C-alpha positions as a LaTeX table, in Angstrom:
\begin{tabular}{lrrr}
\hline
Residue & $x$ (\AA) & $y$ (\AA) & $z$ (\AA) \\
\hline
Met1 & 22.26 & $-21.45$ & $-0.95$ \\
Leu2 & 25.93 & $-21.22$ & $-0.18$ \\
Thr3 & 28.32 & $-20.70$ & $-3.03$ \\
Arg4 & 32.08 & $-20.64$ & $-3.01$ \\
Lys5 & 31.99 & $-16.86$ & $-3.18$ \\
Asn6 & 30.11 & $-16.33$ & 0.07 \\
Arg7 & 31.21 & $-19.41$ & 1.99 \\
Arg8 & 33.46 & $-19.25$ & 5.02 \\
Ser9 & 34.69 & $-22.28$ & 6.83 \\
Gln10 & 34.80 & $-22.51$ & 10.57 \\
Pro11 & 37.36 & $-24.54$ & 12.48 \\
Ser12 & 34.87 & $-27.40$ & 12.63 \\
Gly13 & 34.67 & $-27.46$ & 8.83 \\
Val14 & 31.03 & $-26.31$ & 8.63 \\
Ala15 & 30.27 & $-23.78$ & 5.89 \\
Val16 & 28.61 & $-20.58$ & 7.15 \\
Ala17 & 26.88 & $-17.94$ & 5.06 \\
Ser18 & 28.65 & $-14.61$ & 4.74 \\
Thr19 & 27.35 & $-11.65$ & 6.72 \\
Glu20 & 28.28 & $-9.15$ & 4.02 \\
Val21 & 25.41 & $-7.33$ & 2.37 \\
Glu22 & 25.26 & $-7.65$ & $-1.39$ \\
Tyr23 & 23.94 & $-4.62$ & $-3.23$ \\
Lys24 & 22.38 & $-5.63$ & $-6.50$ \\
Arg25 & 19.96 & $-3.75$ & $-8.63$ \\
Glu26 & 17.44 & $-6.02$ & $-10.26$ \\
Pro27 & 15.49 & $-4.18$ & $-12.96$ \\
Ala28 & 13.42 & $-7.30$ & $-13.56$ \\
Asp29 & 12.02 & $-6.95$ & $-10.05$ \\
Ala30 & 11.13 & $-3.29$ & $-10.60$ \\
Pro31 & 9.89 & $-2.87$ & $-14.17$ \\
Ser32 & 9.00 & 0.76 & $-13.46$ \\
Ala33 & 12.72 & 1.53 & $-13.17$ \\
Arg34 & 13.06 & 1.06 & $-16.92$ \\
Phe35 & 10.77 & 3.95 & $-17.78$ \\
Gly36 & 11.25 & 6.18 & $-14.74$ \\
Trp37 & 7.90 & 5.95 & $-12.96$ \\
His38 & 8.10 & 5.41 & $-9.20$ \\
Gly39 & 4.86 & 6.96 & $-7.98$ \\
Glu40 & 1.58 & 5.58 & $-6.76$ \\
Gly41 & $-1.69$ & 5.64 & $-8.62$ \\
Leu42 & $-3.22$ & 8.25 & $-6.32$ \\
Lys43 & $-6.05$ & 9.04 & $-8.71$ \\
Thr44 & $-6.87$ & 5.35 & $-8.94$ \\
Phe45 & $-6.86$ & 5.03 & $-5.13$ \\
Lys46 & $-9.21$ & 8.01 & $-4.78$ \\
Ile47 & $-11.63$ & 6.64 & $-7.38$ \\
Ala48 & $-11.57$ & 3.21 & $-5.72$ \\
Gly49 & $-12.25$ & 4.85 & $-2.35$ \\
Trp50 & $-15.30$ & 6.74 & $-3.59$ \\
Val51 & $-16.61$ & 3.65 & $-5.41$ \\
Ser52 & $-16.24$ & 1.72 & $-2.14$ \\
Ile53 & $-18.22$ & 4.39 & $-0.28$ \\
Val54 & $-21.03$ & 4.17 & $-2.83$ \\
Ala55 & $-20.99$ & 0.36 & $-2.58$ \\
Leu56 & $-21.23$ & 0.51 & 1.22 \\
Leu57 & $-24.16$ & 2.91 & 1.05 \\
Val58 & $-25.96$ & 0.83 & $-1.60$ \\
Met59 & $-25.65$ & $-2.22$ & 0.66 \\
Met60 & $-27.87$ & $-0.41$ & 3.16 \\
Ile61 & $-30.81$ & $-0.84$ & 0.78 \\
Gly62 & $-32.48$ & $-4.17$ & 1.41 \\
Asn63 & $-34.88$ & $-6.15$ & 3.51 \\
His64 & $-33.16$ & $-5.85$ & 6.87 \\
Glu65 & $-35.17$ & $-6.47$ & 10.01 \\
Gly66 & $-32.50$ & $-5.14$ & 12.33 \\
His67 & $-30.52$ & $-2.07$ & 11.40 \\
Val68 & $-27.31$ & $-2.78$ & 13.27 \\
Glu69 & $-25.57$ & $-3.67$ & 10.00 \\
Asp70 & $-26.75$ & $-0.36$ & 8.54 \\
Leu71 & $-24.95$ & 1.47 & 11.34 \\
Phe72 & $-21.72$ & $-0.40$ & 10.60 \\
Leu73 & $-22.02$ & 0.23 & 6.85 \\
Leu74 & $-22.69$ & 3.92 & 7.43 \\
Gly75 & $-19.85$ & 4.15 & 9.95 \\
Phe76 & $-17.31$ & 2.59 & 7.59 \\
Ala77 & $-18.52$ & 4.76 & 4.70 \\
Leu78 & $-18.16$ & 7.91 & 6.81 \\
Leu79 & $-14.72$ & 6.84 & 8.03 \\
Leu80 & $-13.55$ & 6.19 & 4.48 \\
Ala81 & $-14.99$ & 9.53 & 3.29 \\
Phe82 & $-13.21$ & 11.31 & 6.16 \\
Ile83 & $-9.90$ & 9.69 & 5.20 \\
Leu84 & $-10.31$ & 10.63 & 1.53 \\
Ile85 & $-11.35$ & 14.23 & 2.24 \\
Arg86 & $-8.60$ & 14.69 & 4.83 \\
Gly87 & $-6.01$ & 13.38 & 2.37 \\
Glu88 & $-7.22$ & 15.77 & $-0.31$ \\
Ile89 & $-7.08$ & 18.76 & 2.05 \\
Leu90 & $-3.59$ & 17.86 & 3.27 \\
Ser91 & $-2.29$ & 17.35 & $-0.26$ \\
Arg92 & $-3.62$ & 20.75 & $-1.35$ \\
Arg93 & $-2.17$ & 22.44 & 1.72 \\
Lys94 & 1.21 & 20.85 & 1.00 \\
Trp95 & 1.28 & 22.52 & $-2.42$ \\
Ala96 & 0.01 & 25.84 & $-1.07$ \\
Ile97 & 2.75 & 26.08 & 1.57 \\
Lys98 & 5.57 & 25.76 & $-0.97$ \\
Lys99 & 6.40 & 29.13 & $-2.48$ \\
\hline
\end{tabular}
């Protein structure tokens, strides 16, 4: 919406929005700014990842005639486990390198 503050008029009399960037800090949009926390819930993400792996492996139990879906479930579980283990190794190495 154009206001008088950011309105420019062209020779034809049409109001055009300003191209200036407004820098505002909105603490209501970022409630974590009030108490200083800006991180991610890494522990929560790891727990959710391992719970997802268990859920994928439990879905393999059942009355399947074909086992193609079992291969996909196992593949996704292994991929997710690889991502979680790799992330853990890289995060530990990051702390070990700093002296």
